[in-house]
Amino acid sequence: MGALDYFVVECPEPLGGEYYQRIVSTVLQDHDLVRVVAKIHVFIDPAVPIFVATGTTRKLPGLVSIRDFSDLKIEDHKVTISIANEAYLAPLLKILWDRFGQARVDQPDRLTIIMPLERDESEGLPDVVVSDPSEALYKDLIYAMQAIAPEGFKVRRQYYGNMKFYYVASENTLDEEINPLLSEKFRLMGESL
Amino acid sequence: MILVPVTYKGGIYRHDEIVDLIEDVGGYIIQKHFVAQEVVLQALVPRDDIELIRAIGKPLMGDIIPASLVGTEIAVVTMSLEIHHLPHASCDVAEYIRRNGAKTNMVGLARGFGKRIAQLNDEERDVINEHDLAIFMLGNFEMCIEKKLPVLRRGIDVPIVVCGGPSKEALQKIIDPPVSGYVGNVGRFMHRTKESDEIEKLEEIVAEITRVLDIRREEIAKDPLSVSPARLMDIITEQIPDIQDVTSPTPITVQVAGLRIKLPYDMFAGSVRECEIENGITIGAVADVMPSRMRDYILVRIKPFSDTNLVV
């Protein structure tokens, strides 16, 4: 996959490794993650057995606040929110209900919300964070790793954040020796955990 | 009269003439289905009459092609029904075999995945044993196949064809005792088989299954069945009208040495046993009528000549 900066599948069985190279490539493309992942190193040893996927992501989109997808009109006793992107409507409503109570959140039509709020209550409202796209992307990434890993490897540990992720899976319990292995795989990519 | 498995594909218009012709020459229609304006017939026809059927079918835009697997029921055993194994490669293989005339059933194991943790339960074992052949769709690693296959094949007494990621030679080396057939370089993959080399692999699977089933058919020929399964299908269709109400694509599935009848065992087993084949000989006299472990279907196992001293 040319779109990735680093893509290596390491396996003691060379033919098995080749098959997994194709599986990783197919799954990342199918889940639309090729542009998200920058580097990925997959290590599979069926003898142990263990599956380790380590990687880094490209810069992910930032947090989405109310001002990013709607037009706010703050008056003395009233706030009107006109929503431009319906995708954020449900999480926004949930936040507003939790904060002000359902009785004070009026929705005369699907894309308009009117709330009888005083100036002090509406302070900072435009900057309220509604969604974190990176959260969904990381979830997709871990889901993709589950699809790539051999199915029998049910015991797993996963991590994501700070533009890095790892996914370790095995049939057996995972012990502390995993940490040096993870560090080594990150080092091979020129990164550190 | 030697019956040859074939597939007839042609237009719907006047296709009943072909159906009548196949029946008149002594052949049997195993399966008939309609795809848009086309009809597909899976049939067993006398070898000498193939050209006649071809000639009559030609003006009806029909063609007759050999389909080696018509009249067989094959279990495609996949290690689980998770996204790891479905739709690729298990469905790709099942679908391709079906194109060659076989009735395939996907058997998704409850705990077939893993190296150390793989298991086969008694229901899965019995269901697999009701088929003519089982294809085991295994994974990419030699080490895993070597470790888990002995567990998965325990109690399976039908021929097994193993598909796995390692080469055919490697599979032959690691599988002990040997199985009936091997197809290498078809392990776990998650893309659709559409490249020419992938289609060749599917062809190789069909060829291997055909080879294994031919050996089975040769064994049967040494001690022939008391009645042909296809003939039995016709008799049951004629004498048990309830079979017409079954909505399954194949209400009666023809196997190499038996049938699966998709009617409840408790209600219909007696009537099946009493069906007369000819001259007072009933199905009960030439076959074992047993409950199937697949739903509440009826399984008919035809006895060989050596058991019954009868060939009807």
Short mmCIF file of C-alpha atoms in Angstrom, two decimals:
data_model
loop_
_atom_site.label_atom_id
_atom_site.label_comp_id
_atom_site.label_asym_id
_atom_site.label_seq_id
_atom_site.Cartn_x
_atom_site.Cartn_y
_atom_site.Cartn_z
CA MET A 1 0.00 0.00 0.00
CA GLY A 2 1.73 3.11 -1.24
CA ALA A 3 -0.34 5.49 0.88
CA LEU A 4 1.34 4.34 4.10
CA ASP A 5 4.73 5.63 5.22
CA TYR A 6 5.62 2.28 6.76
CA PHE A 7 3.92 -1.09 6.33
CA VAL A 8 5.57 -4.30 7.47
CA VAL A 9 4.14 -7.68 8.39
CA GLU A 10 6.57 -9.82 10.35
CA CYS A 11 5.93 -13.55 10.72
CA PRO A 12 8.09 -16.65 11.25
CA GLU A 13 6.07 -18.44 8.53
CA PRO A 14 6.91 -16.45 5.39
CA LEU A 15 3.90 -17.62 3.36
CA GLY A 16 1.53 -16.93 6.27
CA GLY A 17 3.08 -13.46 6.54
CA GLU A 18 2.41 -12.79 2.85
CA TYR A 19 -1.26 -13.72 3.28
CA TYR A 20 -1.55 -11.44 6.29
CA GLN A 21 0.06 -8.59 4.33
CA ARG A 22 -2.85 -8.88 1.90
CA ILE A 23 -5.41 -9.17 4.72
CA VAL A 24 -4.09 -6.00 6.44
CA SER A 25 -4.14 -4.13 3.18
CA THR A 26 -7.70 -5.25 2.30
CA VAL A 27 -9.12 -4.50 5.73
CA LEU A 28 -7.57 -1.02 5.95
CA GLN A 29 -8.94 -0.19 2.51
CA ASP A 30 -12.38 -1.65 3.25
CA HIS A 31 -12.64 0.36 6.48
CA ASP A 32 -11.43 3.51 4.76
CA LEU A 33 -8.44 3.80 7.10
CA VAL A 34 -5.62 4.10 4.59
CA ARG A 35 -5.56 7.88 4.96
CA VAL A 36 -5.78 7.68 8.74
CA VAL A 37 -2.91 5.28 9.37
CA ALA A 38 0.59 6.57 8.74
CA LYS A 39 2.67 3.59 9.88
CA ILE A 40 1.77 0.04 10.81
CA HIS A 41 3.86 -2.90 11.93
CA VAL A 42 2.15 -6.26 12.37
CA PHE A 43 3.88 -9.15 14.10
CA ILE A 44 2.29 -12.60 14.22
CA ASP A 45 3.86 -15.66 15.77
CA PRO A 46 1.50 -18.67 15.69
CA ALA A 47 3.92 -20.64 17.88
CA VAL A 48 3.41 -18.43 20.95
CA PRO A 49 0.65 -17.61 19.77
CA ILE A 50 0.57 -13.82 19.57
CA PHE A 51 -0.62 -11.06 17.26
CA VAL A 52 0.77 -7.55 17.70
CA ALA A 53 -0.21 -4.55 15.60
CA THR A 54 1.50 -1.24 16.35
CA GLY A 55 1.12 1.96 14.43
CA THR A 56 0.77 5.68 14.21
CA THR A 57 -1.97 7.79 12.74
CA ARG A 58 -1.86 10.97 10.71
CA LYS A 59 -3.14 14.21 12.21
CA LEU A 60 -6.76 13.61 13.06
CA PRO A 61 -9.53 16.20 12.82
CA GLY A 62 -9.96 18.33 15.95
CA LEU A 63 -12.86 18.58 18.39
CA VAL A 64 -16.19 19.77 17.02
CA SER A 65 -17.87 22.52 19.06
CA ILE A 66 -21.32 24.04 18.57
CA ARG A 67 -20.00 27.04 16.62
CA ASP A 68 -18.44 24.68 14.01
CA PHE A 69 -21.72 23.36 12.67
CA SER A 70 -24.36 25.93 13.65
CA ASP A 71 -25.24 29.57 13.80
CA LEU A 72 -25.84 30.91 17.31
CA LYS A 73 -27.89 33.96 18.09
CA ILE A 74 -27.53 34.97 21.73
CA GLU A 75 -30.01 37.55 22.95
CA ASP A 76 -30.87 38.86 26.43
CA HIS A 77 -33.38 36.18 27.37
CA LYS A 78 -33.18 33.83 24.45
CA VAL A 79 -30.64 31.71 22.54
CA THR A 80 -31.43 30.44 19.03
CA ILE A 81 -29.28 27.72 17.47
CA SER A 82 -29.69 27.07 13.73
CA ILE A 83 -28.00 23.82 12.85
CA ALA A 84 -26.28 23.38 9.49
CA ASN A 85 -25.08 19.79 9.89
CA GLU A 86 -27.71 17.39 11.15
CA ALA A 87 -25.13 14.73 12.00
CA TYR A 88 -24.39 16.54 15.27
CA LEU A 89 -28.02 17.19 16.22
CA ALA A 90 -28.52 14.14 18.45
CA PRO A 91 -25.37 14.57 20.58
CA LEU A 92 -26.06 18.32 20.84
CA LEU A 93 -29.60 17.77 22.10
CA LYS A 94 -28.33 15.32 24.69
CA ILE A 95 -25.79 17.83 25.95
CA LEU A 96 -28.38 20.64 26.10
CA TRP A 97 -30.94 18.45 27.88
CA ASP A 98 -28.37 17.42 30.46
CA ARG A 99 -27.28 20.99 31.00
CA PHE A 100 -30.54 22.95 30.91
CA GLY A 101 -33.27 20.30 31.23
CA GLN A 102 -35.62 19.07 28.48
CA ALA A 103 -38.36 21.59 29.40
CA ARG A 104 -36.13 24.55 28.48
CA VAL A 105 -34.94 23.14 25.15
CA ASP A 106 -37.55 23.90 22.53
CA GLN A 107 -37.16 22.54 19.00
CA PRO A 108 -39.80 24.17 16.78
CA ASP A 109 -38.39 22.45 13.72
CA ARG A 110 -35.73 19.82 13.14
CA LEU A 111 -32.80 22.17 12.66
CA THR A 112 -33.71 24.95 15.09
CA ILE A 113 -33.32 24.98 18.84
CA ILE A 114 -34.62 27.81 21.00
CA MET A 115 -33.79 28.12 24.70
CA PRO A 116 -34.92 30.82 27.16
CA LEU A 117 -31.50 31.48 28.69
CA GLU A 118 -30.12 34.47 30.48
CA ARG A 119 -26.80 35.97 29.35
CA ASP A 120 -24.81 34.36 32.14
CA GLU A 121 -26.25 30.93 31.39
CA SER A 122 -25.38 31.10 27.72
CA GLU A 123 -21.80 32.13 28.34
CA GLY A 124 -19.32 29.80 26.60
CA LEU A 125 -22.11 27.98 24.77
CA PRO A 126 -20.51 28.30 21.28
CA ASP A 127 -17.40 26.50 22.50
CA VAL A 128 -19.15 23.48 24.01
CA VAL A 129 -17.61 20.33 22.50
CA VAL A 130 -20.19 18.11 20.85
CA SER A 131 -18.11 15.47 19.16
CA ASP A 132 -14.58 14.10 19.05
CA PRO A 133 -14.03 12.59 15.56
CA SER A 134 -10.78 10.98 16.65
CA GLU A 135 -12.73 8.82 19.13
CA ALA A 136 -14.76 7.25 16.30
CA LEU A 137 -11.67 6.86 14.14
CA TYR A 138 -9.77 5.04 16.86
CA LYS A 139 -12.75 2.79 17.46
CA ASP A 140 -12.81 1.99 13.73
CA LEU A 141 -9.09 1.34 13.86
CA ILE A 142 -9.39 -1.13 16.74
CA TYR A 143 -12.34 -2.81 15.02
CA ALA A 144 -10.20 -3.20 11.90
CA MET A 145 -7.42 -4.75 14.00
CA GLN A 146 -9.93 -7.25 15.39
CA ALA A 147 -10.89 -8.22 11.84
CA ILE A 148 -7.23 -8.61 10.86
CA ALA A 149 -6.11 -10.64 13.89
CA PRO A 150 -6.69 -14.41 13.79
CA GLU A 151 -10.16 -15.02 15.18
CA GLY A 152 -9.12 -17.42 17.90
CA PHE A 153 -7.00 -14.74 19.58
CA LYS A 154 -9.70 -13.66 21.98
CA VAL A 155 -7.56 -12.31 24.82
CA ARG A 156 -6.54 -8.81 23.82
CA ARG A 157 -5.16 -5.52 24.95
CA GLN A 158 -5.53 -2.31 23.02
CA TYR A 159 -4.44 1.28 23.31
CA TYR A 160 -4.92 4.42 21.32
CA GLY A 161 -4.16 8.05 21.83
CA ASN A 162 -1.49 10.62 21.14
CA MET A 163 -1.51 9.56 17.46
CA LYS A 164 -0.35 6.06 18.34
CA PHE A 165 -2.14 2.77 18.73
CA TYR A 166 -1.42 -0.83 19.48
CA TYR A 167 -3.44 -4.02 19.54
CA VAL A 168 -2.15 -7.23 21.10
CA ALA A 169 -4.08 -10.48 20.99
CA SER A 170 -3.51 -14.09 21.91
CA GLU A 171 -5.24 -17.31 22.82
CA ASN A 172 -3.41 -17.31 26.14
CA THR A 173 -3.23 -14.75 28.90
CA LEU A 174 -1.08 -11.73 28.11
CA ASP A 175 1.72 -11.15 30.58
CA GLU A 176 3.98 -8.18 31.27
CA GLU A 177 6.54 -9.39 28.69
CA ILE A 178 4.29 -7.78 26.10
CA ASN A 179 5.53 -4.29 26.95
CA PRO A 180 9.15 -4.76 25.78
CA LEU A 181 7.80 -6.42 22.63
CA LEU A 182 5.56 -3.42 21.94
CA SER A 183 8.43 -0.99 22.52
CA GLU A 184 10.59 -2.98 20.11
CA LYS A 185 7.95 -2.89 17.38
CA PHE A 186 7.49 0.87 17.81
CA ARG A 187 11.28 1.26 17.62
CA LEU A 188 11.32 -0.63 14.31
CA MET A 189 8.97 2.01 12.93
CA GLY A 190 11.22 4.78 14.23
CA GLU A 191 8.74 5.69 16.96
CA SER A 192 8.52 5.30 20.70
CA LEU A 193 5.55 4.29 22.82
CA MET B 1 -27.59 -46.93 -18.97
CA ILE B 2 -24.91 -44.57 -17.65
CA LEU B 3 -26.29 -41.33 -16.24
CA VAL B 4 -24.08 -38.28 -16.57
CA PRO B 5 -24.44 -35.15 -14.36
CA VAL B 6 -25.13 -32.07 -16.47
CA THR B 7 -26.40 -28.52 -16.22
CA TYR B 8 -28.82 -27.22 -18.84
CA LYS B 9 -29.12 -23.46 -19.20
CA GLY B 10 -31.64 -21.97 -21.55
CA GLY B 11 -34.57 -19.65 -22.02
CA ILE B 12 -37.75 -20.15 -20.06
CA TYR B 13 -39.81 -20.25 -23.27
CA ARG B 14 -40.67 -23.92 -24.06
CA HIS B 15 -38.26 -25.20 -21.42
CA ASP B 16 -40.90 -27.76 -20.42
CA GLU B 17 -40.06 -29.55 -23.67
CA ILE B 18 -36.53 -30.09 -22.39
CA VAL B 19 -37.85 -31.21 -18.99
CA ASP B 20 -40.11 -33.75 -20.74
CA LEU B 21 -37.30 -34.88 -23.01
CA ILE B 22 -34.93 -35.52 -20.08
CA GLU B 23 -37.62 -37.53 -18.32
CA ASP B 24 -38.55 -39.42 -21.52
CA VAL B 25 -34.98 -40.55 -22.16
CA GLY B 26 -34.77 -41.83 -18.59
CA GLY B 27 -32.95 -38.95 -16.95
CA TYR B 28 -33.76 -37.18 -13.71
CA ILE B 29 -34.07 -33.48 -12.94
CA ILE B 30 -32.35 -32.93 -9.61
CA GLN B 31 -32.90 -29.20 -9.36
CA LYS B 32 -34.69 -26.58 -11.41
CA HIS B 33 -34.44 -22.87 -10.86
CA PHE B 34 -35.27 -19.74 -12.72
CA VAL B 35 -32.90 -16.80 -12.99
CA ALA B 36 -34.67 -13.85 -14.66
CA GLN B 37 -35.53 -15.11 -18.16
CA GLU B 38 -33.32 -18.16 -17.89
CA VAL B 39 -33.92 -21.63 -16.53
CA VAL B 40 -31.15 -23.73 -15.00
CA LEU B 41 -31.66 -27.46 -14.75
CA GLN B 42 -29.32 -29.70 -12.80
CA ALA B 43 -29.94 -33.16 -14.16
CA LEU B 44 -28.65 -36.68 -14.57
CA VAL B 45 -29.09 -37.73 -18.20
CA PRO B 46 -28.10 -40.83 -20.21
CA ARG B 47 -24.69 -40.27 -21.80
CA ASP B 48 -25.94 -41.28 -25.28
CA ASP B 49 -28.73 -38.70 -25.24
CA ILE B 50 -26.68 -35.60 -24.42
CA GLU B 51 -26.32 -34.69 -28.07
CA LEU B 52 -30.05 -35.11 -28.64
CA ILE B 53 -30.86 -32.77 -25.74
CA ARG B 54 -28.28 -30.30 -27.04
CA ALA B 55 -29.80 -30.39 -30.54
CA ILE B 56 -33.34 -29.87 -29.26
CA GLY B 57 -32.25 -27.18 -26.81
CA LYS B 58 -30.29 -25.16 -29.39
CA PRO B 59 -33.29 -23.36 -30.97
CA LEU B 60 -34.44 -22.54 -27.42
CA MET B 61 -31.14 -20.75 -26.69
CA GLY B 62 -30.17 -23.66 -24.48
CA ASP B 63 -26.86 -25.32 -23.82
CA ILE B 64 -25.91 -28.42 -21.91
CA ILE B 65 -22.63 -28.52 -20.02
CA PRO B 66 -21.05 -31.21 -17.85
CA ALA B 67 -21.45 -30.50 -14.14
CA SER B 68 -19.49 -33.08 -12.22
CA LEU B 69 -21.05 -32.37 -8.85
CA VAL B 70 -24.76 -32.69 -9.67
CA GLY B 71 -26.38 -35.11 -7.23
CA THR B 72 -23.98 -34.47 -4.36
CA GLU B 73 -24.41 -32.67 -1.07
CA ILE B 74 -21.25 -31.07 0.24
CA ALA B 75 -20.53 -29.49 3.63
CA VAL B 76 -18.37 -26.38 3.54
CA VAL B 77 -16.98 -26.34 7.05
CA THR B 78 -15.91 -22.88 8.10
CA MET B 79 -14.20 -22.23 11.41
CA SER B 80 -16.84 -19.69 12.46
CA LEU B 81 -19.50 -17.47 10.95
CA GLU B 82 -17.57 -14.30 11.83
CA ILE B 83 -16.32 -11.67 9.40
CA HIS B 84 -12.88 -13.34 9.51
CA HIS B 85 -14.16 -16.22 7.38
CA LEU B 86 -17.27 -14.91 5.67
CA PRO B 87 -18.10 -13.99 2.99
CA HIS B 88 -14.54 -14.65 1.81
CA ALA B 89 -13.25 -17.31 1.53
CA SER B 90 -16.00 -19.69 2.67
CA CYS B 91 -18.90 -18.26 0.64
CA ASP B 92 -16.75 -17.88 -2.47
CA VAL B 93 -15.88 -21.56 -2.35
CA ALA B 94 -19.44 -22.66 -1.50
CA GLU B 95 -20.87 -20.58 -4.31
CA TYR B 96 -18.37 -21.83 -6.88
CA ILE B 97 -19.04 -25.47 -6.01
CA ARG B 98 -22.75 -24.79 -6.31
CA ARG B 99 -22.20 -23.54 -9.84
CA ASN B 100 -20.85 -26.99 -10.63
CA GLY B 101 -24.08 -28.59 -9.54
CA ALA B 102 -23.45 -29.53 -5.91
CA LYS B 103 -25.84 -28.70 -3.12
CA THR B 104 -23.62 -27.02 -0.55
CA ASN B 105 -24.37 -26.41 3.09
CA MET B 106 -22.24 -24.06 5.13
CA VAL B 107 -21.39 -25.56 8.50
CA GLY B 108 -20.12 -22.74 10.71
CA LEU B 109 -18.47 -24.24 13.75
CA ALA B 110 -19.33 -22.72 17.11
CA ARG B 111 -15.73 -22.98 18.37
CA GLY B 112 -13.68 -23.89 15.33
CA PHE B 113 -11.33 -20.90 15.55
CA GLY B 114 -7.98 -20.78 17.31
CA LYS B 115 -5.08 -23.18 17.58
CA ARG B 116 -5.33 -24.59 21.10
CA ILE B 117 -8.99 -23.74 21.73
CA ALA B 118 -10.55 -25.22 18.55
CA GLN B 119 -13.33 -27.74 19.15
CA LEU B 120 -15.99 -29.69 17.27
CA ASN B 121 -19.21 -30.60 19.04
CA ASP B 122 -21.31 -33.71 18.48
CA GLU B 123 -24.05 -31.92 16.56
CA GLU B 124 -21.53 -30.42 14.14
CA ARG B 125 -19.87 -33.81 13.72
CA ASP B 126 -23.18 -35.55 12.99
CA VAL B 127 -24.34 -32.86 10.56
CA ILE B 128 -21.04 -33.08 8.65
CA ASN B 129 -21.34 -36.87 8.54
CA GLU B 130 -24.69 -36.57 6.77
CA HIS B 131 -22.96 -35.14 3.69
CA ASP B 132 -21.10 -36.80 0.83
CA LEU B 133 -17.95 -34.82 1.50
CA ALA B 134 -16.69 -32.09 3.80
CA ILE B 135 -14.41 -29.25 2.77
CA PHE B 136 -12.52 -27.80 5.71
CA MET B 137 -11.69 -24.15 5.13
CA LEU B 138 -8.64 -23.66 7.32
CA GLY B 139 -6.33 -20.74 7.94
CA ASN B 140 -2.93 -19.51 6.82
CA PHE B 141 -0.50 -21.05 9.29
CA GLU B 142 0.96 -24.55 9.03
CA MET B 143 1.49 -24.67 12.76
CA CYS B 144 -2.19 -24.01 13.53
CA ILE B 145 -3.51 -26.48 10.94
CA GLU B 146 -1.20 -29.19 12.24
CA LYS B 147 -2.39 -28.65 15.80
CA LYS B 148 -6.12 -28.14 15.28
CA LEU B 149 -7.08 -30.48 12.43
CA PRO B 150 -6.84 -33.70 14.49
CA VAL B 151 -9.42 -32.19 16.86
CA LEU B 152 -11.72 -31.01 14.08
CA ARG B 153 -11.71 -34.28 12.11
CA ARG B 154 -12.42 -36.48 15.13
CA GLY B 155 -15.44 -38.67 14.37
CA ILE B 156 -15.82 -37.45 10.79
CA ASP B 157 -16.24 -40.46 8.53
CA VAL B 158 -17.02 -38.78 5.21
CA PRO B 159 -14.15 -37.87 2.86
CA ILE B 160 -12.43 -34.61 3.86
CA VAL B 161 -10.87 -32.09 1.50
CA VAL B 162 -8.65 -29.60 3.31
CA CYS B 163 -8.16 -26.07 2.00
CA GLY B 164 -5.45 -24.08 3.71
CA GLY B 165 -2.93 -21.31 3.24
CA PRO B 166 0.21 -23.48 3.06
CA SER B 167 1.11 -25.21 -0.20
CA LYS B 168 -0.47 -28.56 -1.08
CA GLU B 169 2.83 -30.34 -0.37
CA ALA B 170 3.09 -28.69 3.05
CA LEU B 171 -0.49 -29.71 3.88
CA GLN B 172 0.22 -33.28 2.85
CA LYS B 173 3.29 -33.27 5.06
CA ILE B 174 1.64 -31.94 8.22
CA ILE B 175 -1.69 -33.77 8.07
CA ASP B 176 -1.42 -37.23 9.58
CA PRO B 177 -3.25 -39.53 9.00
CA PRO B 178 -3.88 -38.25 5.49
CA VAL B 179 -7.23 -36.85 4.38
CA SER B 180 -8.86 -37.53 1.02
CA GLY B 181 -7.93 -34.28 -0.72
CA TYR B 182 -5.79 -31.17 -0.35
CA VAL B 183 -5.91 -27.74 -1.93
CA GLY B 184 -3.07 -25.45 -0.95
CA ASN B 185 -2.80 -21.66 -1.07
CA VAL B 186 -6.47 -21.14 -0.19
CA GLY B 187 -6.37 -19.98 3.41
CA ARG B 188 -7.99 -17.02 5.11
CA PHE B 189 -8.37 -13.98 2.89
CA MET B 190 -10.75 -11.07 3.04
CA HIS B 191 -11.17 -10.03 -0.58
CA ARG B 192 -13.44 -11.28 -3.30
CA THR B 193 -12.04 -13.95 -5.59
CA LYS B 194 -12.11 -12.40 -9.04
CA GLU B 195 -8.56 -12.50 -10.42
CA SER B 196 -7.83 -15.28 -12.91
CA ASP B 197 -5.38 -17.06 -10.57
CA GLU B 198 -8.00 -17.04 -7.81
CA ILE B 199 -10.64 -18.49 -10.13
CA GLU B 200 -8.10 -21.17 -11.10
CA LYS B 201 -7.79 -22.02 -7.42
CA LEU B 202 -11.56 -22.44 -7.16
CA GLU B 203 -11.41 -24.68 -10.22
CA GLU B 204 -8.71 -26.67 -8.46
CA ILE B 205 -11.01 -27.14 -5.48
CA VAL B 206 -13.80 -28.40 -7.78
CA ALA B 207 -11.34 -30.76 -9.50
CA GLU B 208 -10.14 -32.12 -6.16
CA ILE B 209 -13.70 -32.66 -4.91
CA THR B 210 -14.62 -34.37 -8.19
CA ARG B 211 -11.57 -36.64 -7.88
CA VAL B 212 -12.46 -37.61 -4.32
CA LEU B 213 -16.14 -38.18 -5.16
CA ASP B 214 -15.21 -40.25 -8.23
CA ILE B 215 -13.29 -42.58 -5.93
CA ARG B 216 -16.41 -42.81 -3.73
CA ARG B 217 -18.60 -43.50 -6.77
CA GLU B 218 -16.20 -46.22 -7.94
CA GLU B 219 -16.41 -47.87 -4.52
CA ILE B 220 -20.20 -47.76 -4.72
CA ALA B 221 -20.11 -49.21 -8.25
CA LYS B 222 -18.36 -52.31 -6.89
CA ASP B 223 -21.37 -52.97 -4.66
CA PRO B 224 -24.16 -50.99 -6.37
CA LEU B 225 -26.99 -49.31 -4.53
CA SER B 226 -30.32 -51.12 -4.44
CA VAL B 227 -31.96 -48.12 -6.09
CA SER B 228 -30.63 -44.92 -7.61
CA PRO B 229 -31.06 -41.87 -5.33
CA ALA B 230 -32.41 -39.81 -8.24
CA ARG B 231 -35.09 -42.42 -8.94
CA LEU B 232 -36.03 -42.46 -5.28
CA MET B 233 -36.41 -38.68 -5.42
CA ASP B 234 -38.89 -39.02 -8.30
CA ILE B 235 -40.85 -41.69 -6.46
CA ILE B 236 -41.12 -39.63 -3.29
CA THR B 237 -42.11 -36.51 -5.24
CA GLU B 238 -44.86 -38.54 -6.91
CA GLN B 239 -46.17 -40.37 -3.85
CA ILE B 240 -45.87 -37.80 -1.07
CA PRO B 241 -47.75 -34.70 -2.26
CA ASP B 242 -46.76 -32.68 0.86
CA ILE B 243 -43.27 -32.30 -0.59
CA GLN B 244 -44.77 -29.82 -3.07
CA ASP B 245 -45.51 -27.44 -0.19
CA VAL B 246 -41.89 -27.28 0.97
CA THR B 247 -40.46 -23.88 0.05
CA SER B 248 -36.81 -24.89 0.25
CA PRO B 249 -34.92 -24.66 -3.09
CA THR B 250 -34.31 -28.41 -2.94
CA PRO B 251 -37.18 -30.08 -1.04
CA ILE B 252 -35.40 -33.36 -1.68
CA THR B 253 -31.61 -33.17 -1.83
CA VAL B 254 -29.98 -35.95 -3.78
CA GLN B 255 -26.76 -37.37 -2.39
CA VAL B 256 -24.34 -39.93 -3.79
CA ALA B 257 -25.91 -42.74 -1.77
CA GLY B 258 -29.01 -41.26 -0.25
CA LEU B 259 -31.44 -38.39 0.08
CA ARG B 260 -32.33 -35.64 2.47
CA ILE B 261 -36.08 -35.07 2.55
CA LYS B 262 -37.08 -31.73 4.01
CA LEU B 263 -40.23 -32.93 5.76
CA PRO B 264 -40.64 -33.52 9.50
CA TYR B 265 -39.40 -36.99 10.45
CA ASP B 266 -42.10 -37.75 12.99
CA MET B 267 -44.94 -37.04 10.60
CA PHE B 268 -43.59 -38.44 7.35
CA ALA B 269 -40.99 -41.15 8.05
CA GLY B 270 -43.67 -43.87 8.00
CA SER B 271 -45.10 -42.75 4.64
CA VAL B 272 -41.58 -42.55 3.17
CA ARG B 273 -40.82 -46.12 4.27
CA GLU B 274 -44.11 -47.32 2.74
CA CYS B 275 -43.59 -45.68 -0.66
CA GLU B 276 -43.63 -48.39 -3.28
CA ILE B 277 -40.79 -48.42 -5.81
CA GLU B 278 -42.09 -51.29 -7.94
CA ASN B 279 -43.60 -54.78 -7.58
CA GLY B 280 -44.37 -54.26 -3.93
CA ILE B 281 -40.80 -53.29 -2.98
CA THR B 282 -40.95 -50.34 -0.62
CA ILE B 283 -38.34 -47.72 0.24
CA GLY B 284 -38.16 -49.22 3.75
CA ALA B 285 -36.90 -52.47 2.23
CA VAL B 286 -33.99 -50.94 0.36
CA ALA B 287 -33.02 -47.97 2.51
CA ASP B 288 -32.65 -46.81 6.09
CA VAL B 289 -35.00 -43.92 6.83
CA MET B 290 -33.48 -42.00 9.73
CA PRO B 291 -33.97 -38.66 11.48
CA SER B 292 -31.48 -36.05 10.33
CA ARG B 293 -29.63 -33.84 12.78
CA MET B 294 -30.30 -30.96 10.45
CA ARG B 295 -33.58 -29.49 11.73
CA ASP B 296 -36.22 -32.26 11.76
CA TYR B 297 -35.52 -33.51 8.25
CA ILE B 298 -35.53 -37.11 7.11
CA LEU B 299 -32.31 -38.77 5.99
CA VAL B 300 -32.51 -41.74 3.65
CA ARG B 301 -29.46 -43.97 3.31
CA ILE B 302 -29.81 -46.45 0.45
CA LYS B 303 -28.52 -49.94 1.23
CA PRO B 304 -26.14 -51.65 -1.18
CA PHE B 305 -27.02 -54.74 -3.21
CA SER B 306 -25.01 -56.93 -0.83
CA ASP B 307 -27.39 -56.00 2.01
CA THR B 308 -30.72 -56.39 0.23
CA ASN B 309 -30.05 -58.74 -2.72
CA LEU B 310 -32.26 -56.36 -4.68
CA VAL B 311 -31.68 -53.84 -7.45
CA VAL B 312 -34.79 -51.98 -8.55
#
